[in-house]
Structures are given as C-alpha cells and as structure tokens.
Amino acid sequence: MKFFFSLTLLFSVLQMNAVAQQTISDSISHDGMTREYILYVPANYTGTEEVPLLFNFHGYTSNATEQMWYGDFRSIADTAGFIIIHPEGTEDGTGTTHFNVGWGGSTVDDVSFTEALIDSISAEYTINQDRIYSTGMSNGGFMSFKLACELSDRIAGIASVTGSILPATLNSCNALHSTPIMQIHGTSDGTVPYGGGAGWTEPIVSLVDYWADFNNCDLTAVVTNVPDINTGDGTTVEKFSYLNGDNCTEVIHYKVDNGGHTWPGTVFTSAGTNQDINASVEIWKFLSQYDINGLIGSCSTAGIENDFEDVYTVFPNPATNTIYIKGVQKFTDMQEVKITDLSGAIVISSNDIENGIDVSGLADGMYIVHLVQDKGETVLRFAKK
C-alpha cells in the first residue's frame, strides 16, 4: 500500500488536535485484487464529529489523480468539512482503466468495491452514514447512477457530469428512497451523446424524466437561464429544476448548450468547456442539502443556496484590477467576503464590497469568492488575468 503519511502517525496527530489537510494514497484488498484510491481529508477534520463522504469517480481511460485535479472538490471540502475519496478503476480487456457499469465483458464488481470502501473508510474516520454521496465524470457519472440504483441503502444522492445511465441499469433500477439527482451535460458532447446511443446510453432528457418521476417531482421543470458571465467560452447554460419531490428531493439538470465532454469550471479548459458555472461548486451546494432521508431541515429551505448563486455574480470575469459582486444590495446579512486560491488559502478578506474588491495584486489564475452570511455561504468563482 502507498502512503503519503503513515496511518499510525496520522491517527496519533488526529487524537491530539486538528490536522493539516492530507492527501493519502491507499488500497484495500477486494475480490482477490488490490484496489487503490486517493483520500482527501480537509484541514478542519478532527474526528470528533461525523462528516460527509463524497465519492469522486474518474472517467474511462482516466485515473484517480487526474479526476482529483480535473473535477476538483478539495478547496470546497476545506471550507465545508467533508472527506473526498477518489477510487481507482481497473483495466479492462484492452488495458483501459474503467469502472464496470455494464459495458463490454468486464466482470469487476465495482458496486461491492464501493461498499467495501465505505466500510473501510468508516472504520478509520468518523463518517456520517446518512450523508454519503457520489459524483463523477463520464464513466464516473455512469457509476454514480449505478450506485443510485444498486447501492441505494448507502448512497444519499448523486451527481453526474457528462455521464449517463445504461438502459439496462435504468430498466432494473432498484432505488430504495427518493434520491436527489443532478445531471450536468453538454449538447455537443461527442463522447456521451446528449441524445443517447442505442443500447449503451440513455438520452439525457430520458434519465432526467425518469428520476423526476421516481421522486414524484413536478414533471414540468422550472427553467432559468444561467448568466453568461464568460462570453468567450462559446457556451451557455440552462438550468432545469424539477421540484417538490418526496422528502423534498429535487432533480436538477444543467444543460450546457454547445458544451462538450468537459467539466464546467475546470481550470483545464478545452473546446466546449463552460465557465459560467463551476460543476464542483454546484454539485456540493446541491448534494449537501440532503441526507439519505431527504432534505435536511424543512422543505422551505430547499434550493436556498442555489437561489443565492442565481442572483450573485462576479464581474468582470476574467478580471484584471477590480471585481464587483452583482446583487450585493440584497446581501443584507453579509458578514465577510473571503477570496481563496484553489488550495483554499485566503488571499483577500474584506467586510466591504460596495465599491468593489481590488484584485490587481493577485497572480493570474482561478480564485474562489466566499460570501459569508448568517444563513450560510455562497461560493462564486472568477479568473484573474
């Protein structure tokens, strides 16, 4: 097994006080194979309180390290206090890394592998068993849907980016509880087509409709246009919200018009990469509202953070000298504005954003804006150039 830090040393430090953030490579033995994963433990983890666990599955041909960087949740985890696990797929008959969702002749049982990982991590860390979530890119999105159907007693909710669901998985789906679902997908995805592919991938509209119906949501979506804050990426986003499901669950679909097979908001941009939303931010804001029993709190709070995100925008984006927060006049209980880099380090802190925030001294790159208020935190994103 591989370690960045020995487990003995790690747990000794945990017993004394909070530890610095840790990225740990480890493995378990499962079905006669050594299965590897990368664990990210945020700096504010102490072991004294239960924390959520987020699975982040990589795509076909990719690996855990690439997914950790490409679909990055680490700076969010540092603020929100959850643990991230990045499982490593196995090689198929062509030597290509994958998670077995029913394609080809793979016989690997990645559902039971996921359950074994939950048990293993829960034995070492204080995990809230009602708040275990799954997300992933492409094949990792397919895997998340498979877990929603076949490991429903352990998985509270899922989000898929550029993934879909096999018709066979959908037809035999045995979800045991209403399940919050988020689907983010580009209409110009050339790898997992938005309109589906015969026999191997459902059309995105079909899978969204299935889960909205399963959850007893309103079958007519509330449609909003996401502000086109980055007009140079060649894409725009429509948000479809299926509301009022059982236990206050929702199904959310971000339709990225002209979007490709990419993770919106990633710093590793390519053609068709939308920068109007940050998929990682949207996924956590959505999933974190729920546990395995449904919405945490009252139904009146459903979607509250998403509503904040809809009305607050950083502009200009990209920025050179000063950024402004659109909608700040509505932010009546603002306590603090923090800007962090992607490592989570605070680079600017302010209690006054009426006249803009000077970012001229920042190095070029991507930054996270945290608007802290009484009800919680709104997270926005901008590029400094």
Coordinates of C-alpha atoms in Angstrom, one line a residue:
M1 CA 0.0 0.0 0.0
K2 CA 1.1 3.6 -0.7
F3 CA 1.1 6.3 1.9
F4 CA 2.0 10.0 1.8
F5 CA 1.8 9.7 5.6
S6 CA 1.8 6.6 7.7
L7 CA -1.6 5.8 9.2
T8 CA -0.1 5.4 12.6
L9 CA 1.3 8.9 12.6
L10 CA -1.9 10.3 11.1
F11 CA -4.1 8.9 13.8
S12 CA -1.7 10.0 16.5
V13 CA -2.0 13.5 15.3
L14 CA -5.7 13.3 14.9
Q15 CA -6.1 12.3 18.5
M16 CA -4.2 15.4 19.7
N17 CA -5.8 18.1 17.5
A18 CA -7.0 19.0 14.1
V19 CA -4.5 18.0 11.4
A20 CA -3.4 19.8 8.2
Q21 CA -5.2 18.7 5.1
Q22 CA -4.0 15.3 4.0
T23 CA -3.9 13.6 0.6
I24 CA -3.4 9.9 1.2
S25 CA -2.9 7.1 -1.3
D26 CA -4.0 3.8 0.0
S27 CA -5.5 0.5 -1.1
I28 CA -7.8 -2.3 0.1
S29 CA -8.0 -6.0 -0.9
H30 CA -11.3 -6.8 -2.7
D31 CA -12.3 -9.8 -4.7
G32 CA -8.8 -11.0 -4.9
M33 CA -7.4 -7.7 -6.2
T34 CA -5.6 -4.8 -4.7
R35 CA -7.8 -1.8 -5.3
E36 CA -6.3 1.7 -4.9
Y37 CA -7.8 5.0 -4.1
I38 CA -6.8 8.6 -3.1
L39 CA -8.3 10.1 0.0
Y40 CA -8.5 13.8 0.7
V41 CA -9.0 14.8 4.4
P42 CA -9.6 18.5 4.9
A43 CA -7.6 20.5 7.5
N44 CA -10.7 21.0 9.7
Y45 CA -11.3 17.3 10.2
T46 CA -10.9 16.4 13.9
G47 CA -12.6 13.1 14.2
T48 CA -14.8 14.4 17.0
E49 CA -17.8 15.0 14.7
E50 CA -19.4 13.0 11.9
V51 CA -18.6 14.3 8.4
P52 CA -20.0 13.6 5.0
L53 CA -18.1 11.4 2.5
L54 CA -18.1 12.2 -1.3
F55 CA -17.1 9.6 -3.9
N56 CA -15.5 11.2 -7.0
F57 CA -15.2 8.7 -9.8
H58 CA -12.9 9.2 -12.8
G59 CA -13.8 8.7 -16.4
Y60 CA -13.0 5.9 -18.9
T61 CA -9.2 5.9 -19.6
S62 CA -8.6 8.3 -16.8
N63 CA -7.4 7.7 -13.2
A64 CA -8.0 8.9 -9.6
T65 CA -5.2 11.5 -9.7
E66 CA -6.5 13.1 -12.9
Q67 CA -10.0 13.3 -11.5
M68 CA -8.8 14.8 -8.2
W69 CA -7.4 17.7 -10.2
Y70 CA -9.9 17.9 -13.1
G71 CA -13.1 17.7 -11.1
D72 CA -11.6 19.3 -8.0
F73 CA -13.6 19.5 -4.8
R74 CA -10.6 20.0 -2.4
S75 CA -10.9 23.7 -1.7
I76 CA -14.7 23.2 -1.2
A77 CA -14.0 20.4 1.3
D78 CA -11.6 22.6 3.2
T79 CA -14.4 25.0 3.8
A80 CA -17.4 22.6 4.1
G81 CA -15.6 19.9 6.1
F82 CA -16.2 16.7 4.1
I83 CA -13.9 13.9 3.1
I84 CA -13.4 13.0 -0.6
I85 CA -12.5 9.6 -1.9
H86 CA -11.2 9.1 -5.5
P87 CA -11.4 5.4 -6.4
E88 CA -9.1 3.9 -9.0
G89 CA -10.7 1.9 -11.7
T90 CA -9.3 -1.4 -13.0
E91 CA -8.0 -2.2 -16.5
D92 CA -10.4 -3.9 -18.9
G93 CA -9.5 -6.3 -21.7
T94 CA -7.8 -3.6 -23.7
G95 CA -5.8 -2.3 -20.8
T96 CA -8.0 0.7 -20.3
T97 CA -9.0 1.9 -16.8
H98 CA -12.7 1.8 -16.2
F99 CA -15.5 1.2 -13.7
N100 CA -17.8 -1.6 -14.6
V101 CA -21.2 -0.2 -15.3
G102 CA -22.2 -2.9 -17.8
W103 CA -20.2 -2.2 -20.9
G104 CA -18.3 -4.9 -22.6
G105 CA -17.3 -8.1 -20.8
S106 CA -15.9 -6.7 -17.6
T107 CA -16.7 -8.8 -14.6
V108 CA -15.4 -6.5 -11.9
D109 CA -17.9 -5.8 -9.2
D110 CA -17.4 -2.1 -8.6
V111 CA -20.6 -1.7 -6.6
S112 CA -19.4 -4.1 -3.9
F113 CA -16.0 -2.4 -4.2
T114 CA -17.6 0.9 -3.4
E115 CA -19.4 -0.6 -0.4
A116 CA -16.2 -2.1 0.8
L117 CA -14.6 1.3 0.6
I118 CA -17.4 2.9 2.6
D119 CA -16.8 0.3 5.3
S120 CA -13.1 0.6 5.3
I121 CA -13.1 4.5 5.4
S122 CA -15.8 4.4 8.1
A123 CA -13.6 2.2 10.3
E124 CA -10.8 4.8 10.2
Y125 CA -12.7 8.1 10.0
T126 CA -15.9 9.4 11.7
I127 CA -18.3 9.3 8.7
N128 CA -21.9 10.4 8.7
Q129 CA -23.5 7.3 7.3
D130 CA -26.6 9.2 6.2
R131 CA -24.5 11.7 4.1
I132 CA -22.5 9.6 1.6
Y133 CA -22.7 11.0 -1.9
S134 CA -21.3 10.0 -5.3
T135 CA -20.3 12.1 -8.3
G136 CA -18.1 11.5 -11.3
M137 CA -17.0 12.4 -14.8
S138 CA -18.3 10.4 -17.8
N139 CA -17.8 6.7 -16.8
G140 CA -17.8 8.0 -13.3
G141 CA -21.2 9.6 -13.9
F142 CA -22.5 6.2 -15.1
M143 CA -21.0 4.6 -12.0
S144 CA -22.8 7.2 -9.8
F145 CA -26.2 6.3 -11.4
K146 CA -25.4 2.6 -11.0
L147 CA -24.8 3.2 -7.2
A148 CA -28.1 5.2 -7.0
C149 CA -29.9 2.1 -8.3
E150 CA -27.9 -0.7 -6.7
L151 CA -26.4 0.7 -3.5
S152 CA -29.3 2.9 -2.5
D153 CA -29.2 1.9 1.1
R154 CA -25.8 3.6 1.4
I155 CA -25.9 6.5 -1.1
A156 CA -27.9 9.6 -0.2
G157 CA -27.6 11.4 -3.6
I158 CA -25.6 11.6 -6.8
A159 CA -24.4 14.0 -9.5
S160 CA -23.2 13.1 -13.0
V161 CA -21.0 15.3 -15.2
T162 CA -21.0 14.2 -18.9
G163 CA -22.2 10.7 -17.8
S164 CA -25.5 9.0 -18.3
I165 CA -27.1 5.6 -17.4
L166 CA -27.3 2.3 -19.3
P167 CA -30.8 1.3 -20.5
A168 CA -30.3 -2.0 -18.7
T169 CA -29.4 -0.2 -15.4
L170 CA -32.4 2.1 -15.7
N171 CA -34.8 -0.8 -16.5
S172 CA -33.7 -2.8 -13.5
C173 CA -33.1 0.2 -11.1
N174 CA -34.0 -0.6 -7.5
A175 CA -33.5 2.6 -5.7
L176 CA -35.0 2.4 -2.2
H177 CA -35.5 6.0 -1.4
S178 CA -36.2 9.3 -3.1
T179 CA -32.9 10.4 -4.5
P180 CA -31.6 13.9 -5.2
I181 CA -30.1 13.9 -8.7
M182 CA -28.0 16.4 -10.6
Q183 CA -27.1 16.0 -14.2
I184 CA -24.6 18.3 -16.0
H185 CA -24.3 17.7 -19.7
G186 CA -23.3 19.4 -22.9
T187 CA -25.4 19.3 -26.0
S188 CA -22.3 18.9 -28.2
D189 CA -20.8 16.1 -26.2
G190 CA -19.2 13.8 -28.8
T191 CA -18.3 11.0 -26.3
V192 CA -21.6 10.5 -24.4
P193 CA -24.2 12.0 -26.8
Y194 CA -26.8 14.2 -25.3
G195 CA -29.4 12.4 -27.3
G196 CA -28.3 9.0 -26.2
G197 CA -26.8 6.0 -28.0
A198 CA -28.8 2.8 -28.8
G199 CA -28.2 0.1 -26.3
W200 CA -25.5 1.7 -24.2
T201 CA -26.6 5.2 -23.0
E202 CA -29.9 6.8 -22.3
P203 CA -30.8 10.2 -23.7
I204 CA -30.2 12.8 -21.0
V205 CA -33.8 14.0 -21.2
S206 CA -35.0 10.4 -20.6
L207 CA -32.9 9.9 -17.5
V208 CA -33.8 13.2 -16.0
D209 CA -37.5 12.5 -16.6
Y210 CA -37.1 9.0 -15.0
W211 CA -35.7 10.4 -11.8
A212 CA -38.2 13.3 -11.6
D213 CA -41.0 10.7 -12.0
F214 CA -39.4 8.3 -9.5
N215 CA -39.1 11.1 -6.9
N216 CA -42.6 12.3 -7.6
C217 CA -41.3 15.7 -8.5
D218 CA -43.3 18.3 -10.5
L219 CA -42.9 16.9 -14.1
T220 CA -42.8 20.4 -15.5
A221 CA -39.4 21.9 -14.8
V222 CA -38.7 25.5 -13.7
V223 CA -36.3 26.7 -16.4
T224 CA -33.8 29.5 -15.8
N225 CA -31.0 30.9 -17.9
V226 CA -27.7 31.0 -16.1
P227 CA -26.0 34.4 -16.6
D228 CA -23.5 34.2 -19.4
I229 CA -20.6 35.7 -17.4
N230 CA -17.9 34.3 -19.7
T231 CA -19.0 35.1 -23.3
G232 CA -15.8 33.8 -24.7
D233 CA -16.3 30.1 -24.0
G234 CA -18.8 29.6 -26.8
T235 CA -21.4 28.0 -24.5
T236 CA -24.4 29.0 -22.4
V237 CA -26.3 27.1 -19.7
E238 CA -30.0 26.5 -18.9
K239 CA -31.0 25.1 -15.5
F240 CA -33.9 22.8 -15.3
S241 CA -35.3 22.3 -11.8
Y242 CA -37.8 19.6 -11.0
L243 CA -39.2 20.5 -7.6
N244 CA -41.4 19.2 -4.8
G245 CA -40.4 15.6 -4.8
D246 CA -40.9 13.1 -2.0
N247 CA -38.9 14.1 1.1
C248 CA -38.4 17.5 -0.6
T249 CA -36.0 15.9 -3.2
E250 CA -35.2 17.7 -6.4
V251 CA -33.8 16.8 -9.8
I252 CA -31.6 19.4 -11.3
H253 CA -30.3 19.4 -14.9
Y254 CA -27.7 21.9 -16.2
K255 CA -28.0 21.8 -19.9
V256 CA -24.8 23.3 -21.4
D257 CA -25.7 24.5 -24.9
N258 CA -22.8 23.8 -27.3
G259 CA -20.9 22.2 -24.3
G260 CA -18.5 19.4 -25.0
H261 CA -17.3 16.4 -23.0
T262 CA -15.9 18.5 -20.2
W263 CA -16.2 19.5 -16.6
P264 CA -17.6 23.1 -16.4
G265 CA -15.5 25.4 -14.4
T266 CA -12.3 23.3 -14.6
V267 CA -9.0 25.1 -14.9
F268 CA -8.0 22.5 -17.5
T269 CA -10.1 24.0 -20.3
S270 CA -10.7 22.7 -23.8
A271 CA -13.2 23.4 -26.5
G272 CA -16.7 23.4 -25.2
T273 CA -15.8 24.0 -21.5
N274 CA -18.3 26.2 -19.9
Q275 CA -17.1 28.8 -17.4
D276 CA -20.4 30.2 -16.4
I277 CA -20.8 27.5 -13.7
N278 CA -18.4 25.6 -11.6
A279 CA -19.6 22.0 -11.6
S280 CA -17.9 21.1 -8.4
V281 CA -19.4 24.1 -6.5
E282 CA -22.9 23.4 -7.9
I283 CA -22.7 19.7 -7.1
W284 CA -21.7 20.2 -3.5
K285 CA -24.2 23.0 -2.9
F286 CA -26.9 20.7 -4.2
L287 CA -26.0 17.4 -2.6
S288 CA -25.1 18.9 0.8
Q289 CA -28.7 19.9 1.3
Y290 CA -29.7 16.2 1.7
D291 CA -29.1 13.1 3.7
I292 CA -30.4 9.6 2.9
N293 CA -33.8 10.5 4.4
G294 CA -34.3 13.6 2.1
L295 CA -33.8 17.3 2.7
I296 CA -32.0 18.2 5.8
G297 CA -34.3 20.7 7.6
S298 CA -37.7 22.0 6.4
C299 CA -38.9 22.0 2.8
S300 CA -38.9 25.8 2.8
T301 CA -35.1 25.8 2.8
A302 CA -34.8 23.6 -0.3
G303 CA -32.6 25.1 -3.0
I304 CA -31.8 28.2 -0.9
E305 CA -28.1 28.1 -1.8
N306 CA -28.8 27.6 -5.5
D307 CA -31.1 30.7 -5.3
F308 CA -28.2 32.7 -3.9
E309 CA -25.9 31.5 -6.7
D310 CA -28.5 32.6 -9.3
V311 CA -28.5 36.2 -8.0
Y312 CA -24.9 36.8 -7.2
T313 CA -22.3 37.1 -10.0
V314 CA -18.7 38.2 -10.1
F315 CA -17.9 40.6 -12.9
P316 CA -15.9 41.3 -14.9
N317 CA -14.8 37.7 -15.3
P318 CA -12.0 37.3 -16.1
A319 CA -10.8 40.3 -14.1
T320 CA -7.7 42.4 -14.1
N321 CA -7.9 45.1 -11.4
T322 CA -11.3 45.1 -9.6
I323 CA -14.2 42.7 -9.2
Y324 CA -17.7 43.6 -8.3
I325 CA -20.5 41.3 -6.9
K326 CA -23.8 41.8 -8.7
G327 CA -26.7 41.6 -6.4
V328 CA -24.8 42.7 -3.3
Q329 CA -27.6 45.1 -2.4
K330 CA -29.7 42.0 -1.5
F331 CA -27.0 40.6 0.7
T332 CA -28.3 42.2 3.9
D333 CA -26.7 39.9 6.5
M334 CA -23.2 39.7 4.9
Q335 CA -20.5 39.1 7.5
E336 CA -17.4 38.7 5.4
V337 CA -16.1 38.2 1.9
K338 CA -13.1 35.9 1.5
I339 CA -11.2 35.2 -1.6
T340 CA -9.2 32.0 -1.7
D341 CA -6.9 30.4 -4.2
L342 CA -7.6 26.8 -5.4
S343 CA -5.6 25.4 -2.5
G344 CA -8.0 27.0 0.0
A345 CA -5.6 29.7 1.2
I346 CA -7.2 33.0 1.9
V347 CA -5.6 35.7 -0.3
I348 CA -8.1 38.6 0.4
S349 CA -10.6 39.2 3.2
S350 CA -13.0 42.2 3.3
N351 CA -16.1 43.4 5.1
D352 CA -17.0 45.9 2.4
I353 CA -17.8 45.0 -1.2
E354 CA -20.0 48.0 -2.1
N355 CA -17.1 49.6 -4.0
G356 CA -15.6 46.5 -5.5
I357 CA -12.6 44.5 -4.4
D358 CA -9.1 45.2 -5.6
V359 CA -7.6 42.0 -7.1
S360 CA -4.7 43.7 -9.0
G361 CA -2.1 42.2 -6.7
L362 CA -3.2 38.6 -7.3
A363 CA -1.3 36.3 -9.6
D364 CA -3.1 35.2 -12.7
G365 CA -5.2 32.1 -12.2
M366 CA -8.6 30.9 -10.8
Y367 CA -10.0 32.1 -7.4
I368 CA -13.0 31.3 -5.2
V369 CA -15.1 34.1 -3.7
H370 CA -16.8 33.1 -0.4
L371 CA -19.8 35.4 0.6
V372 CA -20.3 34.6 4.3
Q373 CA -23.7 35.4 5.7
D374 CA -25.9 34.3 8.6
K375 CA -27.7 31.6 6.6
G376 CA -24.6 30.0 5.2
E377 CA -22.1 30.7 2.5
T378 CA -22.4 31.5 -1.2
V379 CA -19.4 30.4 -3.3
L380 CA -18.6 32.2 -6.6
R381 CA -15.6 31.8 -9.0
F382 CA -13.5 34.1 -11.2
A383 CA -10.3 34.2 -13.2
K384 CA -7.6 36.8 -12.7
K385 CA -5.8 37.7 -15.9

